[in-house]
Amino acid sequence: MLSAFTAQSIVEIKQRDKSKIESILAYGDRLLVGLNTGSLRVYRVNDPIDENKAHNGPTTEEQRPPSSSNSKPVDLMREEEKFSKHKVEQLAIVKEARLLVSLSNGLISIHDSQTYQLQETLVKTKGATAFAVTSNIVKDPTTGVPSIVSRLAVAVKRRVILWSWHDSELHPDTAEFTLVTGVKTLTWATGVKFIAGLTSSYVLVNIETSEVTDIVGPGSIGGAPGQDGGRFGGVGVSTISYMGLGGAAPKPLATRLGEGEMLLAKDINTLFIDTDGQSLGRRQIPWAVAPEAIGYSYPYLLALQATKGTLEVRNPETLTLLQTISLPNACQLHIPQPNISLAHAGKGFLVVSERCIWRMGALDYDSQINALVDRGRLDEAISLLGMLEDALLRDKEGRLREIKMLKAQTLFDLRRYRESLDLFTEVSAPPQRVIQLFPPIIAGHISSRSKGTNDAREAEEHATAAVADTEASGGADEEKESGIKKTTSADTELNRQSSGASQKDPDGAKGADATEVQQHDNSPMLEGKDLKAATAELRPFLVSARTRLQWYLNPDGSLKDAQGRANTAASHVQEAQELLLAQVPESAEERRQQLLSTAQLVDTTLFRAYMFASPSLAGPLFRLDNFCDPDVVKEKLIETERYNDLVDFLYGKGLHEQALELLEKLGKGEKGKETNSQLAGPHRTVAYLQNLPPEMIDIILRFVEWPLSEDPELGMQVFLADSERAETLPRARVLDFLEKKDTALAVRYLKHITQELNDTTPSFHQRLAEDYIQGLRQRDVSPKWEEDALAFLRTSRYYKPYKALQMLPADDPNLYEARAIVLNKMGHHRQALDIYVFKMKDPAKAEEYCNQLQLAEITSATSPKRGKRSSATDLEEKTTSIYHTLLSLYLSPPPPHKPQWAPALEILAKHGARMPAASTLDLIPEVLPIQDLESYFRGRIRSANTIVNESRMIAALRSSLAFSEEAKLRLGDGLPRGNGGRNRHVLITEDRVCGVCYKRFGGSAIKVLPK
């Protein structure tokens, strides 16, 4: 069992001395002993209990007080033989007032704590059976100034009388409370509440409100068995309580535990309550016989069994018996103040019999934790660590985490996988430590599980037998004696299993700072349903671990900078890294390497777990940023023929060449195979290439060849898709590649970037123009090609016409129109019209050519001066019209061509008004009849009349507008609060003042503002 305390006898009454110890009081280096003769012996403790220091860890030579090895633990300083005429039943001290309080012969006496002289006997306490003292720091509600308030509560039959000291001054008033039956014991719960143990029950008394409330508990505690107490008011503060020696019969006992908790005990029944008197709902302590006294020495619960002469040390949370100390005839406990806070840490307490006093020395808490771990009492070690303050232990958080990981590992061995992995997740265990508990199919090469199935089964049977033997042969001593039927809980089984393991290898659990637990060769092998269940619980742990790793690692494996962890404090970052890594190196590069290695282990193990239990979940993992080992993943996916998942994985890892080689191999394979049906053909390859960034242009051009050969329409989607990546590809590289492959593909790509993407790069337009001209020269192009080529040559403004003209021979009929368009771009309109009129002999296209030029000139003409309308006739009078050029070609053609009267007359009829009259009439030969020019003259006259009529209409409209504006000016617009015009009037009265200077107008000049 645990050795939390060791007993040391410090006072022994010699055989010839007939005195008996009735009460004791320890404070500072003084020990007061009250005897049955009424004497008071004062001892000096040579190794005093320091009230101001907490004992943390083993005492060093500097901390140990100087004393010789042969010195006595105590020295008798003096003896006050006439301290009392009767036995001294109880002692207490009011330190602030320097008063010593004693109970003797049913009376309370007040003595000086320095001289021990009697100062006063409280007559009102005649018949007193017990008393309790408490001291607290209380702030004044009005001034807020703190003061020390000490209170003395005395039980006199059914009454409780209360005295108070405020900063060492006795308060003149006393309070008195009358209860239903005689009071046996008193215990302060807070500074303003005390619990009175009556003959058959307990009550809670609030001294401020005078409220007395019964506490209902099981059995002899009071009230109906199994019922809890009601609600009570009050505010709890730390208190110090003292209890005297009682009779042999079980009496109502009470003690303070941790902050805000109390324990009531009567006979073998117990009740845990808070300082408000409400039950905490915890189970009773399994005592076989009623304890003589109970107490609390931080952080343990103490119970003195007088009938057996033993002191029991229990965990107040789990109620487990941790230590039993044999102390013959012991009947009283005395715990120096304070007994419930950090200040009491490491202090001893005193156990008293009629002729002996033992001082209980506490082992340092780190050693106690190690002892519990060595014995496999992991739950007790965790509970004890939770109760202790951080300052009392070396690396409390690290110790607690390590022990919880030991517990989780033991739970795993007991096949309680969910509890085990939940606990591993709670403490953020290093992933390697958890993963190595699994067989190689999950953990790979780091697995520490035995590979022999027979050995594993034998180990499992051996562990089960050990648990059964422990259950049959052992158990807590108190459970044996109580005779209560015990049901073995899972936690008990866990502790016993751990205990058996620790006995085989006691050093395996000692190192709380160790980062790995030694795995035994006889660990049970996981197989079948057990392996599936364990793997299902492992996956949430791995997901949690990879989420934490993403706090520190970028997807490319580099460490995130401070900005990447803007929401995470530096201390938290370091703490989290220590949780994820077994040992945190100092250099950033080593830390990055270790984090990267851990991330790779986590993701690869998660992949194996998915493939083992749920292969369909492996695909979504690959679509996220991951650090899976490519060799492991590739081998496993090829083995299971999950090629789609393999392609997704290779894409995520940036292994594009391997992925595309695999897609090409599968796409060119036999399409009838079921495994390759989804990957047959170039569709999957094209989709993959479309997702590659422009930086991968070399890989794109390398692997797009076979889709272009197999299906050009589909393959071109790599370059023509409506996506950002396709639009940002290096266009010159793509164009060079396509021209080598097929000119038609290059032309299609050039059309896409120049027309759909509006790329104005001259080189692209020039190359497209040259490709179009080359196609036109082949004479076997489709009408669509010819139409697209002529439209491009006509609309594009970025190619160089003179270079295009060099590629267009003048004698090729297929290139006449293209040559005319290029000449138009160069401004050689007469040569272009010459082609339309004499070579192509198409008057309609010649007229359309002129119409387009005329429309462009009118659109680009500068705006006319104000007040004068610009017309087409004005423009034609100033410059020679393109129609004039066309008409000259018709009427005065160069030899050997003859005049063409019909198209010339049609031009005069349609566009004569747009040509200068004088030069036009000069072109008309004298032999042409006037009758044929009727349409020309009629058009000219109509054009002139139109201009005159339009001018008149404009003048009339302007006159109407001027009239309307003048009417508004004179008469106003007629709208409410609108413009009043010249008809506006202002009324001036005697009270009217200026809106600016606020002076009365009177006979002053008046000026009206616009508004």
PDB file of C-alpha atoms in Angstrom, residues 13 17-23 33-41 79 81 83-90 103-105 245 353-355:
ATOM      1  CA  ILE A  13       4.472   9.093  29.552  1.00  0.00           C
ATOM      2  CA  ASP A  17       3.691   8.390  35.873  1.00  0.00           C
ATOM      3  CA  LYS A  18      -0.004   7.730  36.454  1.00  0.00           C
ATOM      4  CA  SER A  19      -1.095  10.698  34.338  1.00  0.00           C
ATOM      5  CA  LYS A  20      -3.139  10.253  31.180  1.00  0.00           C
ATOM      6  CA  ILE A  21      -3.324  12.491  28.155  1.00  0.00           C
ATOM      7  CA  GLU A  22      -6.770  14.064  27.744  1.00  0.00           C
ATOM      8  CA  SER A  23      -6.147  16.781  25.147  1.00  0.00           C
ATOM      9  CA  VAL A  33      -0.631  18.536  26.633  1.00  0.00           C
ATOM     10  CA  GLY A  34      -3.622  18.532  29.006  1.00  0.00           C
ATOM     11  CA  LEU A  35      -3.621  15.700  31.569  1.00  0.00           C
ATOM     12  CA  ASN A  36      -6.322  14.002  33.554  1.00  0.00           C
ATOM     13  CA  THR A  37      -4.770  15.480  36.727  1.00  0.00           C
ATOM     14  CA  GLY A  38      -5.516  19.020  35.548  1.00  0.00           C
ATOM     15  CA  SER A  39      -1.869  19.751  34.779  1.00  0.00           C
ATOM     16  CA  LEU A  40      -0.668  21.343  31.581  1.00  0.00           C
ATOM     17  CA  ARG A  41       2.675  20.298  30.164  1.00  0.00           C
ATOM     18  CA  GLU A  79       4.461  22.046  33.685  1.00  0.00           C
ATOM     19  CA  GLU A  81       0.316  21.628  37.834  1.00  0.00           C
ATOM     20  CA  PHE A  83      -3.681  24.735  35.471  1.00  0.00           C
ATOM     21  CA  SER A  84      -7.024  23.151  36.426  1.00  0.00           C
ATOM     22  CA  LYS A  85      -8.490  21.236  39.319  1.00  0.00           C
ATOM     23  CA  HIS A  86      -9.980  18.672  36.969  1.00  0.00           C
ATOM     24  CA  LYS A  87      -8.915  16.936  33.808  1.00  0.00           C
ATOM     25  CA  VAL A  88      -8.269  19.180  30.809  1.00  0.00           C
ATOM     26  CA  GLU A  89     -10.740  17.844  28.251  1.00  0.00           C
ATOM     27  CA  GLN A  90     -10.077  20.226  25.339  1.00  0.00           C
ATOM     28  CA  LEU A 103     -12.588  22.896  28.817  1.00  0.00           C
ATOM     29  CA  SER A 104     -12.455  21.332  32.280  1.00  0.00           C
ATOM     30  CA  ASN A 105     -15.189  20.068  34.577  1.00  0.00           C
ATOM     31  CA  LEU A 245     -11.871  13.833  23.280  1.00  0.00           C
ATOM     32  CA  SER A 353      -3.357   7.804  22.938  1.00  0.00           C
ATOM     33  CA  GLU A 354      -3.665   7.992  26.728  1.00  0.00           C
ATOM     34  CA  ARG A 355       0.111   7.764  27.213  1.00  0.00           C
TER      35      ARG A 355
END
